[in-house]
mmCIF file with all atom_site columns, C-alpha atoms in Angstrom:
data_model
loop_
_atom_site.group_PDB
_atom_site.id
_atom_site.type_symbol
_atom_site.label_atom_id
_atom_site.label_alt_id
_atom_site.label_comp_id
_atom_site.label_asym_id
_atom_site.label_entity_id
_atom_site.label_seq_id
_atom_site.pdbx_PDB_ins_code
_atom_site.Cartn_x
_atom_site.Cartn_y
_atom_site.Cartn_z
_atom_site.occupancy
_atom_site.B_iso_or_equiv
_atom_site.pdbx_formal_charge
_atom_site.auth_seq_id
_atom_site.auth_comp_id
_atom_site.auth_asym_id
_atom_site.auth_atom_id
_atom_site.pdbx_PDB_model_num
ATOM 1   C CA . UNK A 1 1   ? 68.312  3.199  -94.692  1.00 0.00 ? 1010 UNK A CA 1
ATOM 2   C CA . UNK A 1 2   ? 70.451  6.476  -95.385  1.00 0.00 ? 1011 UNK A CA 1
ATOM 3   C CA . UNK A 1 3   ? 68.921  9.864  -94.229  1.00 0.00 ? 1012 UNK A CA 1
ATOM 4   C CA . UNK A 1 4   ? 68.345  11.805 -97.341  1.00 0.00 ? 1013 UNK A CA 1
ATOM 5   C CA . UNK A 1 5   ? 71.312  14.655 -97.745  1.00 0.00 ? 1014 UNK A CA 1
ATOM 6   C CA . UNK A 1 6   ? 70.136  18.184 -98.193  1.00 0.00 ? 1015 UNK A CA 1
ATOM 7   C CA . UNK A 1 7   ? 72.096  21.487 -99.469  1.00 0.00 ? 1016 UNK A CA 1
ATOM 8   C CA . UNK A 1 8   ? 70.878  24.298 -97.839  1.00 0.00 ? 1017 UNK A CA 1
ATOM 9   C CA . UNK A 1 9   ? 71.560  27.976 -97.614  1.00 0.00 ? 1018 UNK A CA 1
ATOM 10  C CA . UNK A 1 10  ? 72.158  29.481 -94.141  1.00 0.00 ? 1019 UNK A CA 1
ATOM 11  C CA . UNK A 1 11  ? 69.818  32.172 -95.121  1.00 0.00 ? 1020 UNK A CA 1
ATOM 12  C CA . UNK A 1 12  ? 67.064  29.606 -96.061  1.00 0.00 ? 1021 UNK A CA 1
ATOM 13  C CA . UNK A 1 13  ? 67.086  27.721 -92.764  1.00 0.00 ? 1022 UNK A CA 1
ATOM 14  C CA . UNK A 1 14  ? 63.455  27.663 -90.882  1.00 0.00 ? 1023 UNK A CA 1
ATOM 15  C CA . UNK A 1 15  ? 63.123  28.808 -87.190  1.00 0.00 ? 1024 UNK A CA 1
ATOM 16  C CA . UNK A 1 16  ? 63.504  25.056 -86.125  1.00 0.00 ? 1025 UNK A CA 1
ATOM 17  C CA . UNK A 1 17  ? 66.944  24.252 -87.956  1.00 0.00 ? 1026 UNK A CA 1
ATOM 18  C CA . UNK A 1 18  ? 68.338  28.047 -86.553  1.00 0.00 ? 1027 UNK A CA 1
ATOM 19  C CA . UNK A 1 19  ? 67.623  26.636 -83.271  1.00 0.00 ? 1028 UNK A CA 1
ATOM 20  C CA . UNK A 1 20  ? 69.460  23.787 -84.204  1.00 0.00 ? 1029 UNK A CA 1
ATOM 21  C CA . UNK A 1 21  ? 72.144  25.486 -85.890  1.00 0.00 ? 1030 UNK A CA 1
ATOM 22  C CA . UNK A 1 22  ? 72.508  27.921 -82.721  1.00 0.00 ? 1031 UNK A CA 1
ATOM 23  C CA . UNK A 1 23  ? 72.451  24.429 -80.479  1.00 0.00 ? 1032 UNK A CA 1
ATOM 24  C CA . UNK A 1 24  ? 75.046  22.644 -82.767  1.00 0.00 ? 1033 UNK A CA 1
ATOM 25  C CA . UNK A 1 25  ? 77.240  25.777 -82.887  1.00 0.00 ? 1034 UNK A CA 1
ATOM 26  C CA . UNK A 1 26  ? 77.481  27.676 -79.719  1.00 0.00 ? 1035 UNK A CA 1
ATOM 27  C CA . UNK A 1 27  ? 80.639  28.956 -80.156  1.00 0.00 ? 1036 UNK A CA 1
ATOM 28  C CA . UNK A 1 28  ? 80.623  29.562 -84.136  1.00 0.00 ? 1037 UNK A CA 1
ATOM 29  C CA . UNK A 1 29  ? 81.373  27.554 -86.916  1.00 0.00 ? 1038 UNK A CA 1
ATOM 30  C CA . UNK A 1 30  ? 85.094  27.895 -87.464  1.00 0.00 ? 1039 UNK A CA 1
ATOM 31  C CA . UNK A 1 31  ? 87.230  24.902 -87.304  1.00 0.00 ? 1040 UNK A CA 1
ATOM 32  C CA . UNK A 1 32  ? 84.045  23.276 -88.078  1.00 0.00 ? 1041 UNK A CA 1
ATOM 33  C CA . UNK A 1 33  ? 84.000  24.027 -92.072  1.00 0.00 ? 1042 UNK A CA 1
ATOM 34  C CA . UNK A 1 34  ? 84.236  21.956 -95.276  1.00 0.00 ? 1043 UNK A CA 1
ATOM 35  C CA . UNK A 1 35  ? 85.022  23.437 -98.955  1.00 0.00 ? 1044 UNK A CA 1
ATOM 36  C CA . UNK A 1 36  ? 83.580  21.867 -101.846 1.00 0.00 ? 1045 UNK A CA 1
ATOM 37  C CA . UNK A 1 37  ? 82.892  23.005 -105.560 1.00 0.00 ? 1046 UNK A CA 1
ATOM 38  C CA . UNK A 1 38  ? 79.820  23.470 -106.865 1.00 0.00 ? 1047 UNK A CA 1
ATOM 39  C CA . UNK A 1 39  ? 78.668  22.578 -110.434 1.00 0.00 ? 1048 UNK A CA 1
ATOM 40  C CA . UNK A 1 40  ? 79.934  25.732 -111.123 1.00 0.00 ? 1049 UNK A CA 1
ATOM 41  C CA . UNK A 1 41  ? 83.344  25.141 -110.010 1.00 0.00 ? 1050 UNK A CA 1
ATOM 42  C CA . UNK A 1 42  ? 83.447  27.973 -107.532 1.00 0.00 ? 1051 UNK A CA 1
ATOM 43  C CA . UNK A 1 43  ? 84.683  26.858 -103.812 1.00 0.00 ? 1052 UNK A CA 1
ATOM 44  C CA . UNK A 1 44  ? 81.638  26.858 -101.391 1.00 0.00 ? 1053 UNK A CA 1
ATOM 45  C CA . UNK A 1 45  ? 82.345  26.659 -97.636  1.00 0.00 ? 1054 UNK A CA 1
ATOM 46  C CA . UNK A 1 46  ? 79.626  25.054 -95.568  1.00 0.00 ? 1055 UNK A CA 1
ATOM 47  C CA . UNK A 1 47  ? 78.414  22.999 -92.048  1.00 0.00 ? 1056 UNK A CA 1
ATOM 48  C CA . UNK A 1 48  ? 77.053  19.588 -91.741  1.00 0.00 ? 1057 UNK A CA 1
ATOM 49  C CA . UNK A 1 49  ? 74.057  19.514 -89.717  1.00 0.00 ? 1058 UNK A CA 1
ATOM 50  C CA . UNK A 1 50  ? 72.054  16.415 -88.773  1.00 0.00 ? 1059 UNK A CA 1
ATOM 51  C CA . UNK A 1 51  ? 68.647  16.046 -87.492  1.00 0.00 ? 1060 UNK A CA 1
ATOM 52  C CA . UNK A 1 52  ? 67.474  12.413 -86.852  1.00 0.00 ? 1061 UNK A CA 1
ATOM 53  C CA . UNK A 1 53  ? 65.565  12.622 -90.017  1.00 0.00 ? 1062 UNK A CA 1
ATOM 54  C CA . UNK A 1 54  ? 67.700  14.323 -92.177  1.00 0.00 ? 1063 UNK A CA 1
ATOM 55  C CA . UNK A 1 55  ? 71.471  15.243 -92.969  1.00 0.00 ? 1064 UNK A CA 1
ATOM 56  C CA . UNK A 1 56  ? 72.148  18.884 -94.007  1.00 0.00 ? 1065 UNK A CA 1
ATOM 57  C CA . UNK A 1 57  ? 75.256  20.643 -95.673  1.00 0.00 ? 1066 UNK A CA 1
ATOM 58  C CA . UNK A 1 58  ? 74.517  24.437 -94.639  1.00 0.00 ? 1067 UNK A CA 1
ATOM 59  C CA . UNK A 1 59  ? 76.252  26.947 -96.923  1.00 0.00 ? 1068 UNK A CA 1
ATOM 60  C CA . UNK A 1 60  ? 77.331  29.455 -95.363  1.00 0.00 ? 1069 UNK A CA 1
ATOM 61  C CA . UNK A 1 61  ? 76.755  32.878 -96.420  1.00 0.00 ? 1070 UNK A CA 1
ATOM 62  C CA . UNK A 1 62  ? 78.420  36.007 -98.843  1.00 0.00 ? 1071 UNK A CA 1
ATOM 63  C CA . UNK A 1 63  ? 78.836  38.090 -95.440  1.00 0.00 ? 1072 UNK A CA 1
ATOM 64  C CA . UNK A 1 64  ? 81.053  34.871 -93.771  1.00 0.00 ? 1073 UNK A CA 1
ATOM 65  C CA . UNK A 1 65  ? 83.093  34.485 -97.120  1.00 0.00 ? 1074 UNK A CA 1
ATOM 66  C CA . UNK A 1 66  ? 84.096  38.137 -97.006  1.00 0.00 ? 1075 UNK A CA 1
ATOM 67  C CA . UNK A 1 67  ? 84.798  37.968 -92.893  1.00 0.00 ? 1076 UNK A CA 1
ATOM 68  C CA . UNK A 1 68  ? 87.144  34.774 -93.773  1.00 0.00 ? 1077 UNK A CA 1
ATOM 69  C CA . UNK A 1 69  ? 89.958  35.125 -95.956  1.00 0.00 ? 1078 UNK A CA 1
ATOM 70  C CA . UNK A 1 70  ? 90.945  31.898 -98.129  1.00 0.00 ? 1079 UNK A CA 1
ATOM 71  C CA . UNK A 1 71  ? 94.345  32.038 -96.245  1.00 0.00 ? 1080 UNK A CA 1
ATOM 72  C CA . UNK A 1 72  ? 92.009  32.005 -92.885  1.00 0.00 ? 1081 UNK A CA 1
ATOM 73  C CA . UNK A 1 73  ? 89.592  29.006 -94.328  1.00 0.00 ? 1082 UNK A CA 1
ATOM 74  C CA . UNK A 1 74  ? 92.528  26.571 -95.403  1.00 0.00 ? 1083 UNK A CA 1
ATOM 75  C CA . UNK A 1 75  ? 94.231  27.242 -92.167  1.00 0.00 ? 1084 UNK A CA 1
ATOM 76  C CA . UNK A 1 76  ? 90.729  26.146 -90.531  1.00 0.00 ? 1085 UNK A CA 1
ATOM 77  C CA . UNK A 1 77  ? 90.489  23.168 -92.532  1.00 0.00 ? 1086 UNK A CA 1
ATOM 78  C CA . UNK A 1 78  ? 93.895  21.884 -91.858  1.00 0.00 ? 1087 UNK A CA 1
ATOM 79  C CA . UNK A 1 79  ? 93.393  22.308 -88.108  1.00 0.00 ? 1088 UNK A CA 1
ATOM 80  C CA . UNK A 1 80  ? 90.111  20.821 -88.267  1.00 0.00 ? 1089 UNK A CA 1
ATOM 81  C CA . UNK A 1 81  ? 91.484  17.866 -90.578  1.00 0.00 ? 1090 UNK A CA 1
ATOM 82  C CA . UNK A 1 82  ? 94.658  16.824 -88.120  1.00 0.00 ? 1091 UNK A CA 1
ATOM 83  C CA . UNK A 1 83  ? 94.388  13.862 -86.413  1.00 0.00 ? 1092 UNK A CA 1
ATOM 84  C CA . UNK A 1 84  ? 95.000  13.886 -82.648  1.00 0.00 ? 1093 UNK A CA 1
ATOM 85  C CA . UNK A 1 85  ? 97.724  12.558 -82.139  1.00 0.00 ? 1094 UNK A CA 1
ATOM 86  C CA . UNK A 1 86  ? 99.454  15.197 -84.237  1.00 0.00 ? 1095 UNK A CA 1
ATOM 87  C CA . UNK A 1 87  ? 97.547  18.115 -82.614  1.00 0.00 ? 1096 UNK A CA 1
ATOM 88  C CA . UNK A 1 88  ? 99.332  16.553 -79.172  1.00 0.00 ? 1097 UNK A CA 1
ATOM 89  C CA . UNK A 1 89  ? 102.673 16.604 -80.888  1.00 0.00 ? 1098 UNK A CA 1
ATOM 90  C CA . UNK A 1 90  ? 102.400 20.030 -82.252  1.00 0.00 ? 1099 UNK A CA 1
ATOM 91  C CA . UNK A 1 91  ? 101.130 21.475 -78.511  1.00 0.00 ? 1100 UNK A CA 1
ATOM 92  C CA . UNK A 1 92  ? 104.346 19.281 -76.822  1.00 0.00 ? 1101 UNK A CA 1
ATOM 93  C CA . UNK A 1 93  ? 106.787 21.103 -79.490  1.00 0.00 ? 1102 UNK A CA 1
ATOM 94  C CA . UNK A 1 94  ? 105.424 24.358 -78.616  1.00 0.00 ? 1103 UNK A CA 1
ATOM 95  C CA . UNK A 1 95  ? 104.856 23.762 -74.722  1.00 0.00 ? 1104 UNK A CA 1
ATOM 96  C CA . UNK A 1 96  ? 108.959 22.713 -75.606  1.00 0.00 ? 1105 UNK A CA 1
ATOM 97  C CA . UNK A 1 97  ? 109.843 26.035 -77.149  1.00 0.00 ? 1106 UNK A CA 1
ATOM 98  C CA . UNK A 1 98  ? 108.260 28.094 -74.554  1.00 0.00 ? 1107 UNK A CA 1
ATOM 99  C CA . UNK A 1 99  ? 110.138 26.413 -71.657  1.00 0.00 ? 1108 UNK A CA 1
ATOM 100 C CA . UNK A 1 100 ? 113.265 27.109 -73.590  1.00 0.00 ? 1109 UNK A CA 1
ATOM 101 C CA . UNK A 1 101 ? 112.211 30.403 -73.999  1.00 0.00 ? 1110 UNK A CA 1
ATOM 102 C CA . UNK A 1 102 ? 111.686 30.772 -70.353  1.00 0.00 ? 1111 UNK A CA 1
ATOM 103 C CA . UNK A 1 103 ? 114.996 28.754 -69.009  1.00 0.00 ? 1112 UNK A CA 1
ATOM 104 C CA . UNK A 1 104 ? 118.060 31.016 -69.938  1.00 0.00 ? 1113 UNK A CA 1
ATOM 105 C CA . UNK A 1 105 ? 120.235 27.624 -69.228  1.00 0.00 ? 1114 UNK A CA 1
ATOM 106 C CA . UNK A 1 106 ? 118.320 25.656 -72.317  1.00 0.00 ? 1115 UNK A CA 1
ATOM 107 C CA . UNK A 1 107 ? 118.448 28.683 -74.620  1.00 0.00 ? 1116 UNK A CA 1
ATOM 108 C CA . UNK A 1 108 ? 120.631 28.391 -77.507  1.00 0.00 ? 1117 UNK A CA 1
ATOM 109 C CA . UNK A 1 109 ? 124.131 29.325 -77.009  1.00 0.00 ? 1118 UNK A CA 1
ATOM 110 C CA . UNK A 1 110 ? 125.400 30.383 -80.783  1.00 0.00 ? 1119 UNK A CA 1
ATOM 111 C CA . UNK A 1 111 ? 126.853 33.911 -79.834  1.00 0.00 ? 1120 UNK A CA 1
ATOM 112 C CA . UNK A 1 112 ? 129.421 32.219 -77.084  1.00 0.00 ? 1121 UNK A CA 1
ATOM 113 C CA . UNK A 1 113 ? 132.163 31.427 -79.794  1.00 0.00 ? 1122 UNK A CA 1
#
């Protein structure tokens, strides 16, 4: 049997699911997002949060829209949507860059003509 799915504002959460919330999210909630319209249409952002009894989409509040930009969100969800073998390529190509930057002998040599 499926748990029963709940919407949920942050603000509404009792003192049990804040502890849960504060358990599930130590470190904060970005990177940890979804976006979804509403029957409104307006884009909400929210958290999934599961209890053994119950799974719960948290919205998150007014105050965390304003703090993240929509620029800052969709940059969140497309890090938190790449799979990990591309997150391992992207670090190699950087780690690959850097060394470059650091080795004068694998820099680019364009101004030597």
């Amino acid at each position: 049997m499926d748990k029963p799915k709940v919407v949920i504002e942050y603000a509404k959460l009792s003192s049990e699911l804040l502890d849960l919330f504060d358990n599930t999210f130590p470190t904060g909630v970005i990177g940890k997002t979804v976006r979804y319209p509403n029957s409104k249409g307006e884009i909400v952002t929210a958290v999934r949060l599961e209890t053994e009894s119950t799974s719960y989409l948290v919205k998150l509040s007014t105050r965390a829209k304003e703090i993240l930009t929509d620029e800052d969100l969709d940059a969140l969800i497309r890090s938190s949507t790449k799979s990990k073998g591309a997150e391992e390529e992207e670090e190699a190509e950087e780690e690959a860059e850097e060394e470059t930057e650091d080795d004068p002998r694998k820099a680019s040599t364009d101004d030597e003509d």
